[in-house]
Coordinates of C-alpha atoms and ligand atoms in Angstrom, one line a residue:
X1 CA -190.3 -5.5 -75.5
X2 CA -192.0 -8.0 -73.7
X3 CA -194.4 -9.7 -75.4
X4 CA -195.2 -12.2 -72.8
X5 CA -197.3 -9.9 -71.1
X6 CA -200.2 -9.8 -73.7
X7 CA -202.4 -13.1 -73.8
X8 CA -201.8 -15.4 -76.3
X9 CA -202.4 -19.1 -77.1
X10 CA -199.7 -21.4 -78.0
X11 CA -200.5 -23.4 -81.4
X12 CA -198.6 -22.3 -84.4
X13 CA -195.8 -24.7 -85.0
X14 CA -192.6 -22.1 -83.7
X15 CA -189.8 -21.7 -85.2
X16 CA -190.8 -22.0 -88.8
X17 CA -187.9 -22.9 -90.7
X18 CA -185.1 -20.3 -92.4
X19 CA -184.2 -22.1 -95.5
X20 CA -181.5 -20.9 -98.7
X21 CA -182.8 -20.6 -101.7
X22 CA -179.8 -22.2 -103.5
X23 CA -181.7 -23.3 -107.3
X24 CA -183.4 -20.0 -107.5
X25 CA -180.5 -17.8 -106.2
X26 CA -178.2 -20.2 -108.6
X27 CA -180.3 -19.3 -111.7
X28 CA -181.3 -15.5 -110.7
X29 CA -177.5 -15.1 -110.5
X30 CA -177.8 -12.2 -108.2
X31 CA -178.2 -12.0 -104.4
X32 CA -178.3 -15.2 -102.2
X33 CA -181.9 -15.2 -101.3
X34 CA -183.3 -17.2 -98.2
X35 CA -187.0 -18.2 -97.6
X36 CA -188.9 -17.9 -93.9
X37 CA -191.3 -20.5 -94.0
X38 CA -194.3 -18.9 -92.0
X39 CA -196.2 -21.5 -94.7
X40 CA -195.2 -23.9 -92.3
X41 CA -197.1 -22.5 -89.3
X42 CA -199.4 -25.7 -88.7
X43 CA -203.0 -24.0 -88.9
X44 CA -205.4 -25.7 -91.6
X45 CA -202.2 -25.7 -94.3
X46 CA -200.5 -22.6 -92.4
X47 CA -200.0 -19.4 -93.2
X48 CA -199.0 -15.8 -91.4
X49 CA -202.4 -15.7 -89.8
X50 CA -201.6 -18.3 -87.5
X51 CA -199.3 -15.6 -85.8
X52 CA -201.3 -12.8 -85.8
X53 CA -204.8 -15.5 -84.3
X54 CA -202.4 -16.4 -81.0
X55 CA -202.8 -12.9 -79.8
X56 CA -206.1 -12.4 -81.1
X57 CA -207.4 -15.8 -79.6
X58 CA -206.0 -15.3 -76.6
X59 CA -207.4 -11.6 -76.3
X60 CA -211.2 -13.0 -77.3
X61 CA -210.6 -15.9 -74.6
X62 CA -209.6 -13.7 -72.2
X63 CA -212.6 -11.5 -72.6
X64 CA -215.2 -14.6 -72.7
X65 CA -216.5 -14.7 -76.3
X66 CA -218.1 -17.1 -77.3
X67 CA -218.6 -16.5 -81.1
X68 CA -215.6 -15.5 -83.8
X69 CA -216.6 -12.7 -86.5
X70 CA -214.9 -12.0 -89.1
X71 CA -214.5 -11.3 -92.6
X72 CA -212.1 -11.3 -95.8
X73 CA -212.4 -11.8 -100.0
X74 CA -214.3 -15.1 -101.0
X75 CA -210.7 -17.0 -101.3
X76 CA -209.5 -15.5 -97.9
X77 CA -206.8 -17.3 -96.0
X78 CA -207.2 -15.4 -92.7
X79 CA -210.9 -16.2 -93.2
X80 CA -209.7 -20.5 -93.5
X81 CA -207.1 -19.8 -90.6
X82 CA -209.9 -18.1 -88.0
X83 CA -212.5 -21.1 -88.6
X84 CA -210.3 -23.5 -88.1
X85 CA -209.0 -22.2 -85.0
X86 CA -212.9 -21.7 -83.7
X87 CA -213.5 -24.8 -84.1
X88 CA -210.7 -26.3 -82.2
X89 CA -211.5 -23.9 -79.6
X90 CA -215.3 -24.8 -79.7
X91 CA -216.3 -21.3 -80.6
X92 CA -219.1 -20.6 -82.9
X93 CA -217.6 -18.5 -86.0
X94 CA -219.8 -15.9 -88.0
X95 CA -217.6 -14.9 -91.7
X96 CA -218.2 -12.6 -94.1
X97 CA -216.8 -13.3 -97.7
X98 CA -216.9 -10.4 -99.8
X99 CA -217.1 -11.2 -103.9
X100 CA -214.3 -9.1 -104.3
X101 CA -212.4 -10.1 -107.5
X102 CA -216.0 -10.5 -109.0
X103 CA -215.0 -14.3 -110.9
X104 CA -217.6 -16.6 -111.4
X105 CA -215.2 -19.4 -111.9
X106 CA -216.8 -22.7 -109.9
X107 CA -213.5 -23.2 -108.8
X108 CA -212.7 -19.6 -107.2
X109 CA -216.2 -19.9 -105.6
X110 CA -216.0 -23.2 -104.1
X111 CA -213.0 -24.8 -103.8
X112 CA -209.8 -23.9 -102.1
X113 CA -210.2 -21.9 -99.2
X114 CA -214.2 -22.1 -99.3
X115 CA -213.7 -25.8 -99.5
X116 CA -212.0 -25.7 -96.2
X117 CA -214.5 -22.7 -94.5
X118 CA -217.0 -25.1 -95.2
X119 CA -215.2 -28.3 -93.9
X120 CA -214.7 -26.4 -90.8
X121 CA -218.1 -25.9 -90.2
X122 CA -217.7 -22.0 -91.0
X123 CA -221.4 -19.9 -90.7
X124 CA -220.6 -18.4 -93.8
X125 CA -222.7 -15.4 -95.2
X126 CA -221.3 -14.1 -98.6
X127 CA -221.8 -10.5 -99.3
X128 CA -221.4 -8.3 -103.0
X129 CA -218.1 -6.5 -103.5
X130 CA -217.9 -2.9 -101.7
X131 CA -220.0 -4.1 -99.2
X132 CA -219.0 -2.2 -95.6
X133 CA -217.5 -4.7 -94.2
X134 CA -216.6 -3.3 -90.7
X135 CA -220.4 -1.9 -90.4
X136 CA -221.5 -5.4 -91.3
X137 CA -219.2 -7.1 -88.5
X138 CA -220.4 -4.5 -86.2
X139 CA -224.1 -5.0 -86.5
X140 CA -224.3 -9.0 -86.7
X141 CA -222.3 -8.5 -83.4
X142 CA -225.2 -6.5 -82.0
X143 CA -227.6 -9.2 -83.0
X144 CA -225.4 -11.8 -81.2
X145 CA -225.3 -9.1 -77.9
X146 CA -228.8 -9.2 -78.3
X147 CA -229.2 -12.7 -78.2
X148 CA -227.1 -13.0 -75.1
X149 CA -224.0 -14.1 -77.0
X150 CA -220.5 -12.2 -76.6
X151 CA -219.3 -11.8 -79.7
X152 CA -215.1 -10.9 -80.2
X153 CA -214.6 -9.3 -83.5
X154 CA -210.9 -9.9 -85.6
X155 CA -210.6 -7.4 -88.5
X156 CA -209.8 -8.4 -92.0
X157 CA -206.6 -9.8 -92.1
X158 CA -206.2 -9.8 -88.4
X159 CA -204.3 -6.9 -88.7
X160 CA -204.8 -4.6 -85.7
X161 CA -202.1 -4.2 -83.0
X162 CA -202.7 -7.4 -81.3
X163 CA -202.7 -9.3 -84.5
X164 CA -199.8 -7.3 -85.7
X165 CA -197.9 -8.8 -82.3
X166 CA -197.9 -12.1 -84.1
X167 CA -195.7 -10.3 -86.1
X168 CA -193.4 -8.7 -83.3
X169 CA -192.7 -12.2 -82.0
X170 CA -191.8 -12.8 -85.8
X171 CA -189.5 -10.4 -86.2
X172 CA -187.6 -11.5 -83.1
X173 CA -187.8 -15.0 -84.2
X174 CA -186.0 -14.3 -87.2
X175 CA -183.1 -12.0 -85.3
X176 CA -182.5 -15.0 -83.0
X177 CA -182.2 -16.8 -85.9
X178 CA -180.1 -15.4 -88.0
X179 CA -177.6 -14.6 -85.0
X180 CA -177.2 -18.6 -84.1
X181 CA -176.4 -19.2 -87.4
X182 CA -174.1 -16.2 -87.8
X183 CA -176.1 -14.8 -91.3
X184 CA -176.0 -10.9 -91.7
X185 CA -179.3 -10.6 -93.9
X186 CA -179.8 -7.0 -96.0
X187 CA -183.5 -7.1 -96.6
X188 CA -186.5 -9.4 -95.5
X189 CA -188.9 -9.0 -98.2
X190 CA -193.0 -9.8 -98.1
X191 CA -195.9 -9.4 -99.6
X192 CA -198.1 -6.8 -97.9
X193 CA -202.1 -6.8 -97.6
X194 CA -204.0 -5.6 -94.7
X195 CA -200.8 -4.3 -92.9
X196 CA -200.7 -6.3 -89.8
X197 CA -197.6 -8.4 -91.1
X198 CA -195.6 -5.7 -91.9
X199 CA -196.6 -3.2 -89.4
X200 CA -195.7 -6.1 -87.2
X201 CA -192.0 -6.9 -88.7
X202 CA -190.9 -3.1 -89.0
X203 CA -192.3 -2.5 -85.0
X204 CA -190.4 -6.0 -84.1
X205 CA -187.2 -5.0 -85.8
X206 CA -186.8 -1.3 -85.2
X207 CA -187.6 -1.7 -81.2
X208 CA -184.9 -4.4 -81.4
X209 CA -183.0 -1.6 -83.3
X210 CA -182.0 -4.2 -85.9
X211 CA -181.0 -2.6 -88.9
X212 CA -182.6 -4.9 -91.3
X213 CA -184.9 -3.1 -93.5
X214 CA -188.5 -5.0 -94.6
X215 CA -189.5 -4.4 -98.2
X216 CA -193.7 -4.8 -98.5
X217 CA -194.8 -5.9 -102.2
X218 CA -198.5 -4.2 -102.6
X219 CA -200.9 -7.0 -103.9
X220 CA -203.5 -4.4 -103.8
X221 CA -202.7 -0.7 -102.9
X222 CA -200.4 1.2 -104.8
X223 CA -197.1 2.4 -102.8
X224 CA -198.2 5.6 -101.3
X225 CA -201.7 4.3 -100.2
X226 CA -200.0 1.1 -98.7
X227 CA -197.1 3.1 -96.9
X228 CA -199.5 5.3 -95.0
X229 CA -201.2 1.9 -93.7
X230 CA -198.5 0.4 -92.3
X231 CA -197.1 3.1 -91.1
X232 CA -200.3 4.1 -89.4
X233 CA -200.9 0.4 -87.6
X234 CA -196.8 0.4 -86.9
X235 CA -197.3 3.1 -84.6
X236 CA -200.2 2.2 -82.9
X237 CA -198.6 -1.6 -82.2
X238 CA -195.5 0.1 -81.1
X239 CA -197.7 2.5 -78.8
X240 CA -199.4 -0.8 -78.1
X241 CA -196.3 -2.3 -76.6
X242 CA -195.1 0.6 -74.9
X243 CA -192.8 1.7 -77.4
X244 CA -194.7 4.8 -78.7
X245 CA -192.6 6.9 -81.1
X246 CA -190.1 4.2 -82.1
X247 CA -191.3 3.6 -85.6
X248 CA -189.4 6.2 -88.4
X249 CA -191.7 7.1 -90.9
X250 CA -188.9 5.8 -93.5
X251 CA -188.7 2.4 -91.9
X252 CA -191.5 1.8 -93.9
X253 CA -191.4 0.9 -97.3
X254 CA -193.7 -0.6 -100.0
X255 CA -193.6 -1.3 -103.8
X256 CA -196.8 -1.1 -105.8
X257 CA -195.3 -2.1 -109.0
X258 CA -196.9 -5.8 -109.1
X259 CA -200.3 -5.4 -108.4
X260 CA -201.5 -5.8 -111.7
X261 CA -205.0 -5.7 -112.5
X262 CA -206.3 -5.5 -108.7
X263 CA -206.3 -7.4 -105.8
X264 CA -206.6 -11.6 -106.4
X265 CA -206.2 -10.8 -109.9
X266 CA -203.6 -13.2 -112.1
X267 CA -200.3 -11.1 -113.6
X268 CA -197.7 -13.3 -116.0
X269 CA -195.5 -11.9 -113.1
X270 CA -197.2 -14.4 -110.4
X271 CA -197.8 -17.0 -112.4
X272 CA -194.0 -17.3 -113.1
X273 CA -192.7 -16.5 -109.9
X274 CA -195.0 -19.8 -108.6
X275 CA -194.0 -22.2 -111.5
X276 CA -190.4 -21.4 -110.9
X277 CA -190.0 -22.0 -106.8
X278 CA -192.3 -25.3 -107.5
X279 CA -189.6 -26.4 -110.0
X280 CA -186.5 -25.1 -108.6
X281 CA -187.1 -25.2 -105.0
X282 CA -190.4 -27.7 -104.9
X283 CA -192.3 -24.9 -102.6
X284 CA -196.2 -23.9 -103.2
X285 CA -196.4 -20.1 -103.3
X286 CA -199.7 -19.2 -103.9
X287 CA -201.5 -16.6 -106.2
X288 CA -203.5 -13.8 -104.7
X289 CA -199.8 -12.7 -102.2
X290 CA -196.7 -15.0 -101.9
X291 CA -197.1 -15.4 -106.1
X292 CA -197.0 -11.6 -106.1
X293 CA -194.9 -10.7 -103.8
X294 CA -191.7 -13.1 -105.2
X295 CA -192.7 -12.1 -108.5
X296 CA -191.8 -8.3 -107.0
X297 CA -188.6 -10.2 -105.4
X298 CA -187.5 -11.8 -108.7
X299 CA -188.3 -8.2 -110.7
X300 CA -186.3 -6.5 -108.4
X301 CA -183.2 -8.8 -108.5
X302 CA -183.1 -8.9 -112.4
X303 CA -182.8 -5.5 -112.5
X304 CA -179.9 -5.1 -110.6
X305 CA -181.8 -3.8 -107.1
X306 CA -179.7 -5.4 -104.8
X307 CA -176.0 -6.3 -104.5
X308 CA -174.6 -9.9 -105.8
X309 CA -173.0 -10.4 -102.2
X310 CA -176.5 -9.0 -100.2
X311 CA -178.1 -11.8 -98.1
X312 CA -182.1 -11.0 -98.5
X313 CA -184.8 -12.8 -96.8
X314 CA -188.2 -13.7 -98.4
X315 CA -191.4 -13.9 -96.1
X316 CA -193.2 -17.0 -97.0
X317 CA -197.0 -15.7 -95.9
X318 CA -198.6 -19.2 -97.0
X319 CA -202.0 -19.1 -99.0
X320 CA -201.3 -22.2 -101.0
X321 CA -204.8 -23.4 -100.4
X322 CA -205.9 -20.9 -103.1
X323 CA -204.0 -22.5 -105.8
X324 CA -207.1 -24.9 -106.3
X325 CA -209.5 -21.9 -107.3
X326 CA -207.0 -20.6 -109.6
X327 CA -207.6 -24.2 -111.3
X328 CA -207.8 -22.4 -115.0
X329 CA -204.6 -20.0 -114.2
X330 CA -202.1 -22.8 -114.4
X331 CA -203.7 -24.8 -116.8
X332 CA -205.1 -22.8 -119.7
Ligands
PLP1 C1 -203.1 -12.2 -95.5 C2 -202.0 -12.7 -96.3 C3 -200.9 -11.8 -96.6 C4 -200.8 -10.4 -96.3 O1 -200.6 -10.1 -94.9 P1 -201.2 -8.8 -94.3 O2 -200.9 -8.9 -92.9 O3 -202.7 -8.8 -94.6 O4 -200.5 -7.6 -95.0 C5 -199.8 -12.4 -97.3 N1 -199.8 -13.7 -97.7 C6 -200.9 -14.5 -97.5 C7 -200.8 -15.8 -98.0 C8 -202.0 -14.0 -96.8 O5 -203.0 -14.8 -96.6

């Protein structure tokens, strides 16, 4: 797999960091757990978008666009990520925040990682919850056409096969990683959205035939839902990379038991799981997927899930930006 052929840009700070978990793993008492910082990935406050935004910014530069459009929930990260990039690139950048989790909270609507989109001098248009968002992409793209403009449209999440390459280049990150330092890992755990991260690792590590198994924690599908999605944007990156057929339909795995209410909703689950890495391990999760997913992680270990002598990987995706609209969540 030669990922070198796609285009890419070059501005997420690579390697991230594989780090033990020693407090947590200490006071869990179960499984030595180790964290992959992709927090650290150097775009406006980092984050696994930065991965997915090399290919994608590489592919739009390639074809000549001259405006960014996309779209996400009102506290998106991949939203923060995407203007941030445009405007280092000098590219205009059209988003779409949909009202998803329907709070009214100042602080959900305004701060966090709408502070930011605005600081970055984001176009931002903010549309009611159910909205079609791909439709809505599609036809301010024709408006910019018609206006002479060439417009380069990124999909919620950045999760189609070029994002998902970000991803790929992950996976094999991590492999060359664990192999200079010698560490046999059982699992690499995330939390799992709009696919592309996932889809991504399970394409990276089965076409390196790997044998490390990824674990996606839903933060908004349930299992079956979820599964089919990854699965479904798995193929198509491994088709994408010339690979068709490689992904196993069991290779892809997702839990949908810590969701709770619905997507960017607080559970007790999430709210633990970030109080206790900021005490233990002084590391910002954040509440809408990291919170979610360790809080699936830490579930999962206290019920006996994995061996005492496993070695399992956490993905950290970022998002801590969003802590600051969640103001009322930590402090009530
Ligand atoms: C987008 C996002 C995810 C989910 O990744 P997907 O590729 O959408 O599944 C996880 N964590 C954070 C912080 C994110 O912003």
């Amino acid at each position: 797999m030669q990922i070198s052929r796609f285009p890419r840009l070059h501005f997420a700070h690579l390697p991230t960091p594989l780090e033990p978990l020693e407090n947590l793993s200490k006071l869990l008492g179960g499984p030595k757990l180790f964290i992959k910082r992709d927090d650290c990935t150097g775009l406006a406050t980092g984050g696994n978008k930065t991965r997915k935004l090399e290919f994608l910014l590489g592919e739009a530069q390639q074809k000549n666009a001259d405006t960014i459009i996309t779209q996400g929930a009102t506290q998106s990260n991949h939203v923060r990520q995407t203007v941030a990039i445009s405007a280092k690139l000098g590219l205009r950048c059209e988003v779409l925040l949909e009202h998803r989790t329907g709070s009214d909270d100042p602080d959900y609507l305004e701060n966090g990682n709408v502070l930011l989109d605005r600081l970055f001098g984001a176009n931002i248009h903010s549309v009611p919850a159910g909205t079609d968002m791909d439709a809505a992409m599609q036809e301010m793209a024709d408006d910019i056409s018609k206006n002479g403009g060439k417009p380069y449209i990124i999909p919620g999440g950045g999760s189609n096969p070029t994002g998902a390459l970000g991803y790929v280049n992950c996976a094999m990150e991590l492999v060359g990683q664990l192999n200079d330092r010698s560490l046999k890992i059982d699992h690499l755990v995330t939390a799992t959205g709009s696919a592309g991260t996932q889809s991504g690792l399970v394409a990276g590590l089965e076409g390196t035939r790997s044998g490390i198994p990824v674990l996606g924690i839903c933060v908004s599908a349930d299992k079956e839902t979820q599964e089919e999605k990854v699965f479904a944007l798995a193929e198509k990156t491994a088709e994408f990379l010339g690979i068709p057929g490689s992904i196993k339909r069991e290779a892809v795995v997702a839990n949908g038991d810590y969701v709770g209410p619905g997507y960017g909703l607080p559970t007790d689950g999430m709210i633990e799981a970030i109080e206790l890495l900021a005490r233990e391990e002084g590391i910002l999760l954040d509440p809408v997927y990291s919170g979610k997913g360790m809080a699936g992680l830490i579930d999962l270990v206290r019920k006996g899930e994995f061996r005492k002598d496993e070695n399992i990987v956490f993905l950290h995706t970022g998002g801590s930006a969003g802590l600051f609209a969640y103001r009322k969540t930590f402090t009530a």
